[in-house]
XYZ file of C-alpha atoms in Angstrom:
405
model
C -11.080 154.887 44.420
C -10.289 151.199 44.946
C -6.907 149.531 45.352
C -6.466 146.395 43.269
C -6.048 143.467 45.678
C -4.739 139.961 45.107
C -8.270 138.619 45.452
C -9.216 140.630 42.380
C -6.776 138.533 40.409
C -8.099 135.167 41.590
C -9.388 134.422 38.088
C -5.909 135.018 36.648
C -3.320 133.777 39.155
C -2.342 130.116 39.154
C -3.008 127.757 42.037
C 0.393 126.630 43.318
C 0.884 123.350 45.163
C 3.852 121.926 47.037
C 5.758 119.619 44.712
C 5.903 116.737 47.178
C 3.296 115.034 49.372
C 4.129 113.571 52.783
C 2.562 110.350 54.040
C 2.678 110.411 57.854
C 0.463 107.327 58.152
C 2.740 105.064 56.117
C 5.542 104.505 58.636
C 7.279 101.156 58.178
C 8.743 98.814 60.750
C 12.519 98.830 61.371
C 12.327 95.057 61.833
C 10.653 94.670 58.444
C 13.162 97.023 56.804
C 16.114 95.069 58.219
C 14.771 91.619 57.325
C 16.687 89.649 54.736
C 14.306 89.254 51.783
C 15.037 86.018 49.946
C 13.548 85.640 46.477
C 13.359 82.636 44.194
C 10.912 80.403 46.081
C 9.877 78.137 43.205
C 9.071 74.461 42.778
C 6.884 72.978 45.481
C 4.823 75.373 47.603
C 6.373 73.795 50.716
C 9.819 75.086 51.687
C 11.722 72.798 54.043
C 14.607 73.674 56.320
C 16.206 71.992 59.328
C 17.076 73.200 62.807
C 19.507 70.907 64.646
C 19.306 70.924 68.426
C 21.546 68.084 69.588
C 24.868 66.647 68.394
C 25.848 63.013 68.088
C 26.647 61.470 71.479
C 29.425 59.043 70.526
C 32.049 60.830 72.603
C 33.595 60.384 76.039
C 36.722 59.617 78.010
C 36.125 55.872 77.753
C 36.370 54.416 74.227
C 34.048 51.495 74.911
C 31.369 53.708 76.405
C 31.750 56.323 73.651
C 31.168 53.564 71.121
C 28.231 52.207 73.097
C 26.609 55.646 73.459
C 27.082 56.615 69.806
C 23.963 57.874 68.063
C 22.807 60.354 65.433
C 22.410 64.081 65.952
C 18.914 65.420 66.554
C 17.047 67.959 64.462
C 13.636 69.015 63.253
C 12.452 69.812 59.734
C 10.138 72.794 59.415
C 7.832 72.732 56.383
C 6.856 76.288 55.459
C 3.792 77.091 53.395
C 3.455 80.407 51.578
C 0.857 83.059 52.329
C -0.596 85.386 49.716
C -0.862 89.162 49.850
C -2.534 91.160 47.097
C -2.670 94.808 46.125
C -5.186 96.291 43.710
C -5.149 99.737 42.107
C -8.040 101.155 40.007
C -7.594 104.373 38.014
C -9.968 106.216 35.710
C -8.556 106.943 32.255
C -9.350 110.662 32.516
C -7.487 110.872 35.829
C -4.406 109.321 34.229
C -4.634 111.725 31.287
C -4.902 114.924 33.374
C -3.236 114.212 36.737
C 0.392 114.550 35.720
C 3.096 117.204 35.416
C 2.840 120.147 35.070
C -0.838 120.127 36.035
C -0.373 118.061 39.226
C 2.492 117.877 41.745
C 2.696 114.114 41.245
C 1.632 111.644 38.584
C -1.587 109.863 39.551
C -0.503 106.595 38.021
C 2.801 106.587 39.929
C 1.448 107.962 43.186
C -1.528 105.634 43.531
C 0.473 102.481 42.775
C 3.147 103.602 45.215
C 0.493 104.118 47.912
C -0.791 100.562 47.418
C 2.762 99.230 47.570
C 3.477 101.145 50.788
C 0.261 99.899 52.363
C 1.366 96.350 51.592
C 4.703 97.056 53.298
C 2.740 98.440 56.231
C 0.719 95.207 56.333
C 3.938 93.199 56.429
C 5.109 95.397 59.313
C 1.973 94.355 61.186
C 2.006 90.655 60.304
C 5.630 89.921 61.276
C 4.748 90.754 64.888
C 1.707 88.471 64.959
C 0.979 84.762 65.177
C -0.751 84.287 61.825
C -4.248 85.383 62.768
C -3.770 89.023 61.688
C -5.501 90.677 64.655
C -5.002 94.451 64.424
C -6.443 95.358 67.792
C -8.482 94.182 70.743
C -11.657 95.902 71.910
C -11.530 97.299 75.419
C -14.893 99.076 75.190
C -17.100 100.819 72.679
C -19.544 103.690 72.672
C -21.800 104.216 69.691
C -19.650 103.615 66.621
C -16.325 104.254 68.388
C -14.114 101.467 69.728
C -11.455 102.019 72.390
C -8.571 99.574 71.933
C -6.984 97.651 74.815
C -3.584 98.947 73.683
C -3.766 102.475 72.306
C -0.596 101.877 70.257
C -2.492 99.329 68.119
C -4.259 102.288 66.478
C -1.320 102.602 64.067
C -2.608 99.431 62.382
C -5.876 101.078 61.297
C -6.541 103.512 58.432
C -9.568 105.471 57.284
C -11.447 103.402 54.701
C -10.266 100.052 56.066
C -12.998 97.382 56.229
C -12.964 95.485 59.533
C -14.394 92.201 60.840
C -14.349 90.816 64.386
C -13.948 87.561 66.300
C -13.650 86.425 69.897
C -10.536 84.490 68.834
C -7.138 86.091 68.227
C -6.323 83.586 65.482
C -9.237 84.849 63.374
C -11.308 81.676 63.508
C -15.076 81.782 64.087
C -15.301 85.194 62.483
C -18.428 87.262 63.231
C -20.928 88.175 60.531
C -20.907 91.775 59.339
C -18.251 94.377 58.507
C -17.501 97.947 59.594
C -15.610 100.680 57.721
C -13.164 102.955 59.553
C -14.005 106.663 59.332
C -11.594 108.127 61.921
C -8.585 107.106 64.030
C -7.299 108.824 67.181
C -3.798 107.408 67.611
C -3.015 108.744 71.099
C -6.387 107.849 72.592
C -6.424 104.475 70.842
C -9.899 105.059 69.443
C -11.211 103.826 66.092
C -14.503 105.192 64.756
C -16.639 103.404 62.184
C -19.442 104.584 59.918
C -21.622 101.889 61.451
C -20.331 99.360 63.970
C -21.702 95.928 63.139
C -23.895 94.418 65.815
C -21.688 91.427 66.681
C -18.740 93.397 68.097
C -18.246 92.945 71.843
C -15.721 93.786 74.532
C -12.509 91.728 74.300
C -13.177 90.903 70.642
C -10.303 91.060 68.185
C -10.457 93.196 65.032
C -9.212 92.083 61.612
C -9.081 93.631 58.185
C -11.692 91.895 56.064
C -10.003 89.055 54.161
C -6.884 88.793 56.351
C -8.322 86.837 59.274
C -6.445 83.590 59.957
C -4.689 83.846 56.597
C -1.399 85.768 56.823
C 2.225 84.815 57.410
C 3.317 83.686 60.868
C 5.284 86.249 62.860
C 7.032 86.395 66.230
C 4.052 85.611 68.463
C 0.860 86.806 70.078
C 0.718 90.556 70.809
C -1.945 90.032 73.486
C -1.401 86.770 75.343
C 1.352 85.912 77.811
C 0.462 82.218 77.609
C 0.254 81.717 73.836
C 2.458 79.033 72.282
C 2.004 80.317 68.723
C 4.660 82.115 66.708
C 8.411 81.802 66.141
C 9.251 83.266 69.564
C 6.037 82.651 71.530
C 5.347 84.123 74.947
C 5.053 80.649 76.529
C 7.022 77.415 76.113
C 5.428 75.071 73.557
C 3.950 71.996 75.219
C 3.470 68.437 74.022
C 1.299 68.270 70.924
C 2.643 71.524 69.522
C 2.572 71.534 65.717
C 4.391 74.526 64.296
C 4.985 74.091 60.570
C 4.869 70.365 61.292
C 7.226 70.470 64.301
C 6.520 69.657 67.953
C 8.914 72.039 69.711
C 8.154 70.911 73.259
C 11.219 68.636 73.647
C 13.613 71.591 73.285
C 11.475 74.728 73.676
C 14.362 77.222 73.877
C 16.338 75.752 70.987
C 13.274 75.486 68.746
C 11.120 78.409 69.957
C 13.517 80.924 71.500
C 13.902 82.191 75.057
C 11.286 83.865 77.264
C 11.675 85.998 80.384
C 8.692 87.292 82.367
C 9.344 90.841 83.590
C 5.690 91.772 84.007
C 4.318 92.995 87.332
C 3.800 89.394 88.400
C 7.112 88.192 87.042
C 10.451 87.609 88.732
C 12.444 90.400 87.039
C 12.339 94.101 86.289
C 12.519 95.136 82.617
C 16.220 95.919 82.907
C 16.954 92.636 84.657
C 14.781 90.772 82.159
C 16.842 92.018 79.227
C 20.073 91.046 80.973
C 18.765 87.589 81.855
C 17.391 86.947 78.366
C 20.700 87.956 76.801
C 22.547 85.637 79.154
C 20.257 82.718 78.389
C 20.453 83.269 74.625
C 24.249 83.374 74.799
C 24.151 79.781 76.083
C 23.191 78.752 72.541
C 25.733 81.031 70.890
C 23.456 83.995 70.260
C 24.870 87.321 69.196
C 21.860 89.565 69.733
C 22.390 92.604 67.524
C 18.908 94.169 67.463
C 16.214 94.684 70.082
C 12.790 95.868 68.925
C 10.151 97.407 71.153
C 7.208 99.757 70.864
C 8.157 103.436 71.374
C 5.863 103.588 74.426
C 7.470 100.462 75.916
C 10.892 102.071 75.479
C 9.688 105.352 76.977
C 8.265 103.583 80.034
C 11.525 101.666 80.377
C 13.560 104.895 80.314
C 11.258 106.542 82.842
C 11.428 103.575 85.178
C 13.600 103.598 88.256
C 15.621 100.640 86.999
C 16.649 102.218 83.688
C 20.325 102.966 83.091
C 21.997 105.843 81.237
C 24.996 104.777 79.171
C 27.483 107.424 78.091
C 29.572 107.081 74.973
C 33.282 107.895 75.098
C 33.745 111.606 75.702
C 30.995 111.818 78.306
C 28.286 113.053 75.935
C 24.766 111.800 76.572
C 22.346 111.478 73.653
C 18.685 111.637 74.593
C 16.386 109.703 72.246
C 15.967 106.279 70.727
C 18.388 106.461 67.819
C 21.644 104.830 68.827
C 20.377 103.404 72.143
C 22.326 100.300 72.987
C 21.967 97.438 75.418
C 25.084 95.669 76.670
C 24.163 92.028 77.189
C 26.039 88.769 77.673
C 24.987 87.961 74.107
C 26.653 91.125 72.749
C 25.933 94.816 72.339
C 22.559 95.299 70.700
C 20.989 98.394 69.214
C 17.482 99.152 70.450
C 14.970 100.171 67.772
C 11.653 101.877 68.405
C 9.172 100.038 66.212
C 5.565 101.334 66.179
C 4.289 97.929 65.055
C 5.918 95.994 67.889
C 3.276 95.022 70.450
C 3.135 96.949 73.698
C 4.943 95.226 76.571
C 7.446 93.240 74.498
C 11.209 93.452 73.954
C 12.269 91.171 71.112
C 16.012 90.492 71.101
C 16.997 89.082 67.714
C 20.054 87.742 65.948
C 19.174 89.261 62.593
C 21.289 86.790 60.615
C 18.794 84.080 61.596
C 15.715 85.864 60.179
C 14.530 85.713 56.574
C 11.431 86.675 54.609
C 11.183 84.110 51.832
C 9.205 85.069 48.724
C 8.470 83.823 45.246
C 9.168 86.747 42.911
C 12.267 88.698 41.879
C 11.134 91.325 44.398
C 8.951 90.971 47.483
C 6.040 92.702 45.727
C 5.574 91.809 42.083
C 3.060 92.898 39.451
C 0.739 90.138 38.259
C 1.935 90.294 34.666
C 2.280 86.704 33.545
C 1.453 87.846 29.984
C 3.808 90.845 30.183
C 1.058 93.417 30.822
C 1.104 95.470 34.017
C -1.988 97.589 33.366
C -5.254 96.114 32.171
C -8.344 97.877 30.895
C -11.984 97.441 31.880
C -14.026 100.048 30.010
C -12.528 103.424 30.964
C -10.845 101.980 34.065
C -7.240 100.857 34.246
C -6.234 98.422 36.955
C -2.965 96.947 38.180
C -2.505 94.014 40.535
C 0.388 93.387 42.924
C 1.047 90.053 44.581
C 3.435 88.509 47.078
C 3.760 84.845 48.039
C 5.897 84.700 51.166
C 6.597 83.368 54.648
C 8.789 84.455 57.565
C 11.238 81.949 58.988
C 14.073 81.683 61.508
C 17.038 79.363 60.967
C 18.000 79.277 64.656
C 15.204 80.260 67.075
C 17.403 79.554 70.112
C 19.506 82.613 69.289
C 16.544 84.955 69.954
C 14.418 86.015 72.919
C 11.326 87.880 74.073
C 11.014 89.754 77.351
C 7.461 90.368 78.586
C 7.170 93.652 80.494
């Protein structure tokens, strides 16, 4: 005698799948999500805007001297150039025909396009914290085909299947020959494994996704250098000869390139003091800092440090965690956001009203459909192309700061 078991019905019972699919590797940046996206960039590819840093000087208690000292206000014109970002999706006709409801939990055509779109958003999340070179990580050491990154948190910028190139330069110039394809990522350990690691990779090299090197929008600054003058809020004061979108910012480095406070081990301040000082400095130019972005590990180290402060809301209740954390600065009360794409060892205090992501299309990501067609056919393959022409800009850099910790 044999009892009929469920396994005996395996040729009859249906295979049931969860109706939704989670994407834990497609976390976006709070900074990117909060950015004002401005469409309608048409006409010339160069977008010009002005930052004024000094008023007219024809004032004073003595009329004759006020007249004698009269002169025009001072300002600089930034000339932005757009940067391209493309997304490409290839689908087999048979996949489109079969992979849809009720036979699949999601539609292949919708799901795959959405994954490309989300990866492009993820790329933006990475680029806005860079200096235009698009470095995704820096090699600390390597063993076999596995690279250990200098900052383990940079691992969030890598995905299985990503094709990588290398260079000794953070800006992506002088790129090495050869490519390597990612086969595994260990986020906590900061290790990236490749199918075959190309021979030119060395310690202290920077890693780039193939095609991005030295060719993406310009973000806040260098994630790796404390002396770099590149980016909207660089880690060092711009010096004479600086040419940032056509502007030499060295005459007024704070007004034109934001404020910097060194709270590293060799600096003059602790992290807590650095935030307070930066807020005070930024308030001198009228800043109302409303958002501070930092890597989750940077925030955790800050909270564990001896100089961290616990702030209780009215009623005496203490909330443990990052959501709702606030910093009370001379420049206003700012909410602190844990952003996995923010470089390790940085607190960026921003007046969000001064930040904009300018783009060409009706939406940030647009289908390349100049003839009205979204999907095109090549044999039995359908393909869709997404494109974005954009650039990040800040209308008043002096109302923002970076604290190096």
